[in-house]
PDB file of C-alpha atoms in Angstrom:
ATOM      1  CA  UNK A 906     105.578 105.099  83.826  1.00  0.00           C
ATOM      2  CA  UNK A 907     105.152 107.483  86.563  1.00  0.00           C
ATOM      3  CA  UNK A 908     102.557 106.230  89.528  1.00  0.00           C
ATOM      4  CA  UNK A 909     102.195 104.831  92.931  1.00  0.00           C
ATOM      5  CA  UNK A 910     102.765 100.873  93.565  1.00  0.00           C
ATOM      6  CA  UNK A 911     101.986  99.025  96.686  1.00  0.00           C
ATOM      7  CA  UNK A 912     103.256  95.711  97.824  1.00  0.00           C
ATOM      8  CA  UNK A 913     101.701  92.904  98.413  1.00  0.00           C
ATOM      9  CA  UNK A 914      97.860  92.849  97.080  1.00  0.00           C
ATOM     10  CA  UNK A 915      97.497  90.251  99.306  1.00  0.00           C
ATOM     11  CA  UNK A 916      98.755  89.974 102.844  1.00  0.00           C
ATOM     12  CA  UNK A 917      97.705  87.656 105.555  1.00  0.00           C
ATOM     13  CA  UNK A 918      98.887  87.824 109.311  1.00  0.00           C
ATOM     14  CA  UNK A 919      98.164  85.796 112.261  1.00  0.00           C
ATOM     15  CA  UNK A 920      97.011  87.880 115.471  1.00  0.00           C
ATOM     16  CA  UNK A 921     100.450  88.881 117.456  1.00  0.00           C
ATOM     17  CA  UNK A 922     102.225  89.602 114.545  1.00  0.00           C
ATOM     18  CA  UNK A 923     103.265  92.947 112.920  1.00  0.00           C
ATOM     19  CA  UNK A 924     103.053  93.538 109.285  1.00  0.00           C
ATOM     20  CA  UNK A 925     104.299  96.302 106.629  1.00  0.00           C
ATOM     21  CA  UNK A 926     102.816  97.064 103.978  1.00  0.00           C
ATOM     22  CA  UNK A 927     104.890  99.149 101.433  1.00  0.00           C
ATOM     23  CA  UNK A 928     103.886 102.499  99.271  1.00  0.00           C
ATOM     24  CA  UNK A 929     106.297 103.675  96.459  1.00  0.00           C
ATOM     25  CA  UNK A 930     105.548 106.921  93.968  1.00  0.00           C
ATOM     26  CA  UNK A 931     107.854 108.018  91.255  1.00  0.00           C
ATOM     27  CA  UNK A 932     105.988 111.359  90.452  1.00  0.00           C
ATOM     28  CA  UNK A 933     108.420 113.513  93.136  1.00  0.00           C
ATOM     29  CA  UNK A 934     104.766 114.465  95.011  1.00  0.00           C
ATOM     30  CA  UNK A 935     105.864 115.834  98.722  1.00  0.00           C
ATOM     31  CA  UNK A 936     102.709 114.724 100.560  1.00  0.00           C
ATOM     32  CA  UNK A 937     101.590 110.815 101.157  1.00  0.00           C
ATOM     33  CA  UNK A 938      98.573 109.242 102.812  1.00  0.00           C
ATOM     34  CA  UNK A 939      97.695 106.328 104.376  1.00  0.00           C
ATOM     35  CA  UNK A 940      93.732 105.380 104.215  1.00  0.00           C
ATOM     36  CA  UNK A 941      91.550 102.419 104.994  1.00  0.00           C
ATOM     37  CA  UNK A 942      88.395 101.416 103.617  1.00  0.00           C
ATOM     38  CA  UNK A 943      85.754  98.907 104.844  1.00  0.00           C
ATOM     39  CA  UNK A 944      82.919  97.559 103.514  1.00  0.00           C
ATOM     40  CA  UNK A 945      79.993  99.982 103.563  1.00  0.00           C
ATOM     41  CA  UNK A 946      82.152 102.990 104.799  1.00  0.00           C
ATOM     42  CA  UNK A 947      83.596 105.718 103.340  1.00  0.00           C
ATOM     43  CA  UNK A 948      87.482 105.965 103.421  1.00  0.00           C
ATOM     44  CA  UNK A 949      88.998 106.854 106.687  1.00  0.00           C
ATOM     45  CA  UNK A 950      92.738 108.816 107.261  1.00  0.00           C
ATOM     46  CA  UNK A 951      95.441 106.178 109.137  1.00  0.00           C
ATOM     47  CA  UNK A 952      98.744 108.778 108.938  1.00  0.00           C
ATOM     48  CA  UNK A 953      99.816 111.360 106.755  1.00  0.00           C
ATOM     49  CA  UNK A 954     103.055 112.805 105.449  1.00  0.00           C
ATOM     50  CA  UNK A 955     103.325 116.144 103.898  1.00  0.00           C
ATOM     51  CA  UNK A 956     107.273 116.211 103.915  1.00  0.00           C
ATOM     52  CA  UNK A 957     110.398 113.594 104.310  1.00  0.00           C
ATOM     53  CA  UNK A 958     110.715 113.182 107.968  1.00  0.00           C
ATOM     54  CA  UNK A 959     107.803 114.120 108.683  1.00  0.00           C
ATOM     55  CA  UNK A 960     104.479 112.733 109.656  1.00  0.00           C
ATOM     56  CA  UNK A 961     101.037 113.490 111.515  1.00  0.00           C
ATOM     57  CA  UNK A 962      98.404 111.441 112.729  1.00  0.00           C
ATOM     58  CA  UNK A 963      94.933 110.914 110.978  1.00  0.00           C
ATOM     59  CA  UNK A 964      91.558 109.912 112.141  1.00  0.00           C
ATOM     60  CA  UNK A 965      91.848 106.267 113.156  1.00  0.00           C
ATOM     61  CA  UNK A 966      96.009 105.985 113.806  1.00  0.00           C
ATOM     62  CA  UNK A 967      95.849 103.835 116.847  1.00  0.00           C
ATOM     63  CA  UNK A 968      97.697 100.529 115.795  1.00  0.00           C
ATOM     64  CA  UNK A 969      99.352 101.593 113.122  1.00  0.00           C
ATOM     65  CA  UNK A 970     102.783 103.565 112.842  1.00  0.00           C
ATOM     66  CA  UNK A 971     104.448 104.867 109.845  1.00  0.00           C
ATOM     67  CA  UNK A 972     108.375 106.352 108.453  1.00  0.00           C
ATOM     68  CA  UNK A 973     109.361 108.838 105.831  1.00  0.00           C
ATOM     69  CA  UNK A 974     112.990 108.347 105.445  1.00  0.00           C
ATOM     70  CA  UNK A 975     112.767 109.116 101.868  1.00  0.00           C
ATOM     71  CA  UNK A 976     110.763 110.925  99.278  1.00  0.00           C
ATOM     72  CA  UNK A 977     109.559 107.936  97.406  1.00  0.00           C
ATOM     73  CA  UNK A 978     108.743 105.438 100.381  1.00  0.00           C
ATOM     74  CA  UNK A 979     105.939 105.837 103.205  1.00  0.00           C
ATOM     75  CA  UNK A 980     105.468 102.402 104.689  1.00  0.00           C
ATOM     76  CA  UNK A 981     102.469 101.413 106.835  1.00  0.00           C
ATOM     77  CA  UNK A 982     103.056  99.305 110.038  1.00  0.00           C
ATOM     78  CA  UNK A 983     100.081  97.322 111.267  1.00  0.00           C
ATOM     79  CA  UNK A 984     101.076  96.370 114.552  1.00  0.00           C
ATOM     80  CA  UNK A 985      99.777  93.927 117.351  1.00  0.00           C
ATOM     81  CA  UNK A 986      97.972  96.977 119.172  1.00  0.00           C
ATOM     82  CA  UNK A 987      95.458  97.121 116.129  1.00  0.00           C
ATOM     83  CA  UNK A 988      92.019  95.071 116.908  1.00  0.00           C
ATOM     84  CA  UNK A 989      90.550  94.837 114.054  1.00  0.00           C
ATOM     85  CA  UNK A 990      93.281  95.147 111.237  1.00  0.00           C
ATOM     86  CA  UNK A 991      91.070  93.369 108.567  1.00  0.00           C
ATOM     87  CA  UNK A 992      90.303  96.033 105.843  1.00  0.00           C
ATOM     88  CA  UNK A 993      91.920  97.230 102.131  1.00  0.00           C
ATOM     89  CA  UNK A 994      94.517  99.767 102.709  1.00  0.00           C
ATOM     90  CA  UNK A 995      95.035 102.418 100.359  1.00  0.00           C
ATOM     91  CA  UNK A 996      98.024 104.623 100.063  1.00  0.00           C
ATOM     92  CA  UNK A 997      98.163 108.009  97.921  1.00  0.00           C
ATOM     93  CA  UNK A 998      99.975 111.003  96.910  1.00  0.00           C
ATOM     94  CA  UNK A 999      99.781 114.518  96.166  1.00  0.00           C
ATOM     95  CA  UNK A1000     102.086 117.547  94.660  1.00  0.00           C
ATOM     96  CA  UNK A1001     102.759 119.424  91.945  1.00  0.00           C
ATOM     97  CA  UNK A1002     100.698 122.185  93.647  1.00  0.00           C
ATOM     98  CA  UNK A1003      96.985 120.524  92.890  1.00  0.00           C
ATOM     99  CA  UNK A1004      94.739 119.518  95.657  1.00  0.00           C
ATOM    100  CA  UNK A1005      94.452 116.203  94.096  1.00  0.00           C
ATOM    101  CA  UNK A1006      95.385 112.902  95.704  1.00  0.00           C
ATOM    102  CA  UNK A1007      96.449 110.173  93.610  1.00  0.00           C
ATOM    103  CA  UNK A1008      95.631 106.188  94.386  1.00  0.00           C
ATOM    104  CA  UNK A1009      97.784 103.128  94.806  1.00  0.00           C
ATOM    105  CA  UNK A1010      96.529  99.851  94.058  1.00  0.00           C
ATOM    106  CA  UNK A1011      95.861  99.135  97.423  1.00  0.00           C
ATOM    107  CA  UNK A1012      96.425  96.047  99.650  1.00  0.00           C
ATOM    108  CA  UNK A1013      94.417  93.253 101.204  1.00  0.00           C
ATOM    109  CA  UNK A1014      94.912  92.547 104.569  1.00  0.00           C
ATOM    110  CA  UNK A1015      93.216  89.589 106.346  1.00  0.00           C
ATOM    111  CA  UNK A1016      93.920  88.614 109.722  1.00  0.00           C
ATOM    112  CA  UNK A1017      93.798  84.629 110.108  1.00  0.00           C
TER     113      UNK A1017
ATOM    114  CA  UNK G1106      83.096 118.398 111.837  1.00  0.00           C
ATOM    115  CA  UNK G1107      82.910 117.927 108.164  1.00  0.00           C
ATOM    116  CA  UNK G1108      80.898 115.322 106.483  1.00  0.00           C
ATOM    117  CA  UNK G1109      80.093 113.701 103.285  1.00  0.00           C
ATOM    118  CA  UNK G1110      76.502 111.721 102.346  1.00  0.00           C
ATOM    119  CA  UNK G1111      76.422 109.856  99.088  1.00  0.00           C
ATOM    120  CA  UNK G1112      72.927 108.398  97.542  1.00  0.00           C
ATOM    121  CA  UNK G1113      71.573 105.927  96.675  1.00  0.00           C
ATOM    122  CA  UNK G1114      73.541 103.702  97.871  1.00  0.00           C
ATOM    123  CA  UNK G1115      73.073 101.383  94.949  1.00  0.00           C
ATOM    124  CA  UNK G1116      71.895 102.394  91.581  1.00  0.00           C
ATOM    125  CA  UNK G1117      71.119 100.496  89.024  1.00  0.00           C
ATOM    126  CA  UNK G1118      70.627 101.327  85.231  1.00  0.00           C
ATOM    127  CA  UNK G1119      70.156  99.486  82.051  1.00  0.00           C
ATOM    128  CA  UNK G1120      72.235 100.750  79.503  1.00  0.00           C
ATOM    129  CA  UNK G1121      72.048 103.792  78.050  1.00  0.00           C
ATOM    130  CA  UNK G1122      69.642 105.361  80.685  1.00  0.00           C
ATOM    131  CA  UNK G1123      70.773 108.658  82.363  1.00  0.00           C
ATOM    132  CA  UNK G1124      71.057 109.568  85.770  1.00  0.00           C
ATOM    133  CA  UNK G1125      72.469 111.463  88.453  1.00  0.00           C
ATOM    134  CA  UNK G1126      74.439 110.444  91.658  1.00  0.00           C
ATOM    135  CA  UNK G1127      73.746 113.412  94.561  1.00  0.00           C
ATOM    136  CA  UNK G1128      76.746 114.015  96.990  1.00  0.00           C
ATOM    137  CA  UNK G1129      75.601 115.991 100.333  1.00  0.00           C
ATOM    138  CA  UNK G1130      78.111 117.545 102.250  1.00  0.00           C
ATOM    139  CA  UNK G1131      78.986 119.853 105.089  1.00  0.00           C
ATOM    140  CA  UNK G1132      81.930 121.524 105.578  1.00  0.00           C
ATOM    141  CA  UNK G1133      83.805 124.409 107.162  1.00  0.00           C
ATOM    142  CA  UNK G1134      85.004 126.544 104.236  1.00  0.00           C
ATOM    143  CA  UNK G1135      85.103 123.789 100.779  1.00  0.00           C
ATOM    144  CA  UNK G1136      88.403 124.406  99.418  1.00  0.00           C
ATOM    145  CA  UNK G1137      87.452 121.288  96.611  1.00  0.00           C
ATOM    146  CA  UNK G1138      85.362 118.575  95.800  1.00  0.00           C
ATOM    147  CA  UNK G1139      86.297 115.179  94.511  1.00  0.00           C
ATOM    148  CA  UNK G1140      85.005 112.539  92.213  1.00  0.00           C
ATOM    149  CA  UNK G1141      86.740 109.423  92.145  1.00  0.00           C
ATOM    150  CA  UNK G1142      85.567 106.022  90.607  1.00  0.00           C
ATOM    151  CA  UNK G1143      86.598 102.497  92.152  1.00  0.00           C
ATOM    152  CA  UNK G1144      86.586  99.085  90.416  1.00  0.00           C
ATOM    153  CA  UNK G1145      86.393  96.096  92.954  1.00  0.00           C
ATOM    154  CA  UNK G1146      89.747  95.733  94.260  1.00  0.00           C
ATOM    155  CA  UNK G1147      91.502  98.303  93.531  1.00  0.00           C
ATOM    156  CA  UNK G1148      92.126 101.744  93.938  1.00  0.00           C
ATOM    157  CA  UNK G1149      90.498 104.803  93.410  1.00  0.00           C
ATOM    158  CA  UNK G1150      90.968 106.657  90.129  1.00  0.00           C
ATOM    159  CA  UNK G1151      90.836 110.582  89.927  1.00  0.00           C
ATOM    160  CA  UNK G1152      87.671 111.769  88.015  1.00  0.00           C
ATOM    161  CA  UNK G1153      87.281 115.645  88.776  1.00  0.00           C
ATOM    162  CA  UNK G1154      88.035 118.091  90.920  1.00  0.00           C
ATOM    163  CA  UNK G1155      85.381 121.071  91.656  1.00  0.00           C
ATOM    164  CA  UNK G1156      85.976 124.319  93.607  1.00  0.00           C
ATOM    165  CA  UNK G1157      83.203 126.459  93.541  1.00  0.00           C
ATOM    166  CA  UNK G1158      79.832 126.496  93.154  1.00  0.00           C
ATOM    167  CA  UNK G1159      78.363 126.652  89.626  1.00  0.00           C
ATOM    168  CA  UNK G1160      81.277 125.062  88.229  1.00  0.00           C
ATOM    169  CA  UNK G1161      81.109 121.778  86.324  1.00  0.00           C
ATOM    170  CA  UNK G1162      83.487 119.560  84.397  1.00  0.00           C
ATOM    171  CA  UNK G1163      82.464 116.894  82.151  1.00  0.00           C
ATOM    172  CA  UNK G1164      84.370 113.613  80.384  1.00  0.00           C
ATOM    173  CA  UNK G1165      82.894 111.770  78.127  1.00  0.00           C
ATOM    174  CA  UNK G1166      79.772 110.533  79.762  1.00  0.00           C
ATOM    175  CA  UNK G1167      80.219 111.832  83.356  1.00  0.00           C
ATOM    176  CA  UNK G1168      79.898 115.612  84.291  1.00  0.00           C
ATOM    177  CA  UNK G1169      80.066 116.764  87.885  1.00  0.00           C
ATOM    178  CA  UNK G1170      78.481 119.916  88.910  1.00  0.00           C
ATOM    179  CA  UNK G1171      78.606 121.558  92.215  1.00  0.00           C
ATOM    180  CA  UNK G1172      76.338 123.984  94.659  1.00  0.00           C
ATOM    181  CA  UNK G1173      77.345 125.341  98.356  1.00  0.00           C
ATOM    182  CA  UNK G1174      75.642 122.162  99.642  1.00  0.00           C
ATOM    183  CA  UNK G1175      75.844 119.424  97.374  1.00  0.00           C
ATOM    184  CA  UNK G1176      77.645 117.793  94.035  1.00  0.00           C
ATOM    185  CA  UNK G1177      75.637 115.935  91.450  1.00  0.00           C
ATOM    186  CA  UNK G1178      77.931 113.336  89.002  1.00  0.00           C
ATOM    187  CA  UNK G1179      75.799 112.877  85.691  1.00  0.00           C
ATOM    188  CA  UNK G1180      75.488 110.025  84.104  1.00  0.00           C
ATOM    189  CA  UNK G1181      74.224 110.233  80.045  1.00  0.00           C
ATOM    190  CA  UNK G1182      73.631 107.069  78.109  1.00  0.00           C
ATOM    191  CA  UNK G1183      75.817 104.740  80.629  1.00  0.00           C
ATOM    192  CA  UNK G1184      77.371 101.532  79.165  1.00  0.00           C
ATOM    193  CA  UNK G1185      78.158  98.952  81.007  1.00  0.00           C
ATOM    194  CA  UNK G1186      82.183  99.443  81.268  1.00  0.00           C
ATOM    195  CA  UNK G1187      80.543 102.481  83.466  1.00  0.00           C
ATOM    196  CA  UNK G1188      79.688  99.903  86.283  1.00  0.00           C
ATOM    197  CA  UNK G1189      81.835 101.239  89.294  1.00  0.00           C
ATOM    198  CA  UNK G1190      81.568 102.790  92.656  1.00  0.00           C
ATOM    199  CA  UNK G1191      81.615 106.001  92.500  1.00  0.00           C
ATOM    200  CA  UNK G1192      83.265 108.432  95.477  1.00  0.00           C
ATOM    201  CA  UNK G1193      82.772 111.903  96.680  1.00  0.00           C
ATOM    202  CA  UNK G1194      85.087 113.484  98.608  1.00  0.00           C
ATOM    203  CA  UNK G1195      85.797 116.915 100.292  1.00  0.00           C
ATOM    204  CA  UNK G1196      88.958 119.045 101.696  1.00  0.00           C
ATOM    205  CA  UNK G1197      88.395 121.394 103.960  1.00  0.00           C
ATOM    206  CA  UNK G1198      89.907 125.229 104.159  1.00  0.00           C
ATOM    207  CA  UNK G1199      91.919 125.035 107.639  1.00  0.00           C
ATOM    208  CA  UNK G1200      93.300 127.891 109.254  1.00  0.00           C
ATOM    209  CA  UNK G1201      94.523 129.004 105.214  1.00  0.00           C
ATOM    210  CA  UNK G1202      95.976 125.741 104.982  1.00  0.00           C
ATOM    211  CA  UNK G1203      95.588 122.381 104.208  1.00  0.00           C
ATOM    212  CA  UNK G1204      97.401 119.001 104.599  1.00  0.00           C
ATOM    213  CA  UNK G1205      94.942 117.759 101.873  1.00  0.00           C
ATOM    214  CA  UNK G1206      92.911 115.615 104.090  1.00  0.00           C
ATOM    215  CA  UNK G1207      89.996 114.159 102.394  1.00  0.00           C
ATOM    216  CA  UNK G1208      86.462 112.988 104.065  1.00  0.00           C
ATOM    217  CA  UNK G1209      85.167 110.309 102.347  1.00  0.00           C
ATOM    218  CA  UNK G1210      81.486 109.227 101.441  1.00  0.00           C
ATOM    219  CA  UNK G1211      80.556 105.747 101.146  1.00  0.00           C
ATOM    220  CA  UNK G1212      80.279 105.820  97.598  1.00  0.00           C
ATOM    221  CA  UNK G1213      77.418 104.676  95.466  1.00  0.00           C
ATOM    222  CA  UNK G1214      78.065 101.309  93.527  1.00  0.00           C
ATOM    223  CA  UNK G1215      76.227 101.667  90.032  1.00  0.00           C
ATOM    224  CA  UNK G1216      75.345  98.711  87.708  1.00  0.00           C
ATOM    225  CA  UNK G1217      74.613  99.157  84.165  1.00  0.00           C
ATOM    226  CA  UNK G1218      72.923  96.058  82.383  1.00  0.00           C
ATOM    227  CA  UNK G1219      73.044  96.093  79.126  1.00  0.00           C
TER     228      UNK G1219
END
């Protein structure tokens, strides 16, 4: 089955420590995303990727860092820098030439 | 800088009465608007996507319609496997091009009693 997968659904980290959180698609889309949502709020951009090798800053990136080595893979650091990591992270995709971004799962972050 | 206002925040129905959810937004240049619905805990699944004004889409109970200033998402006899939060969303023409970046509203969370 073609989709996206993320790994863990549930991650907890003590404050120091970095964590990465990984985002796999098997549908060959070019472009990958990084969001974060909080309660009450809408959404918010972390990093994006349109190509391998490639990758551009979003809205809220400070903390956070991010590879594209390959086509299938865009994983998320959370690092120390972030102060308020707490939140559900999504990851997505798009190609095949639509506009349309496709969700992961997601994964739960807490910081203990 | 673009933005997208969702109401009500909270809406809730007993089953099989109809409503709409209203999705404000401003933007420079829509190049499409998204409907997405979330489940508690996970992620967001693709609904429709609209690209002009006067267009609508429907599926099975839901249809989304669109204007230059705001998207309605339809709801006709709901059941209760209809309780969800429901997302708007809006990319942006930039420059010709577009990275795809979406801006989020903060979604409307609909109950349907039955």
């Amino acid at each position: 089955d073609g989709g996206i997968t993320q790994s863990p659904k549930y991650l907890f980290r003590k404050e120091g420590q970095n964590v990465t959180l990984s985002c796999e698609q098997n549908l060959n889309h070019d472009a990958m995303y990084w969001y974060r949502q909080d309660p009450g709020q809408g959404l918010r951009l972390i990093y994006y990727s349109q190509i391998v090798n490639d990758f551009q800053k979003g809205d809220i990136a400070e903390g956070y860092s991010v590879s594209r080595e390959k086509k299938e893979s865009f994983p998320l650091t959370v690092t120390s820098a972030q102060k308020n990591p707490t939140a559900f992270y999504l990851c997505a995709s798009r190609g095949g030439g639509t506009d349309t971004q496709y969700f992961g799962p997601g994964t739960r972050l807490t910081v203990l | 800088e673009d933005q997208v206002t969702q109401s009500p925040e909270a809406l809730r129905l007993q089953e099989g009465e109809s409503s709409s959810l209203n999705c404000s937004y401003t933007v420079s240049g829509l190049r499409g608007l998204f409907w997405y619905r979330q489940d508690p805990g996970k992620g967001p699944e693709f609904l429709f996507t609209l690209y002009s004004a006067g267009e609508e889409k429907e599926k099975e109970r839901l249809k989304a319609t669109l204007t230059k200033k705001e998207s309605f998402l339809h709801i006709t006899a709901p059941k209760p496997e209809d309780s969800a939060t429901y997302l708007c969303a809006v990319q942006a023409r930039a420059g010709g091009t577009s990275y795809g970046k979406l801006t989020f509203g903060q979604g409307t969370i609909l109950t349907v009693h039955p």
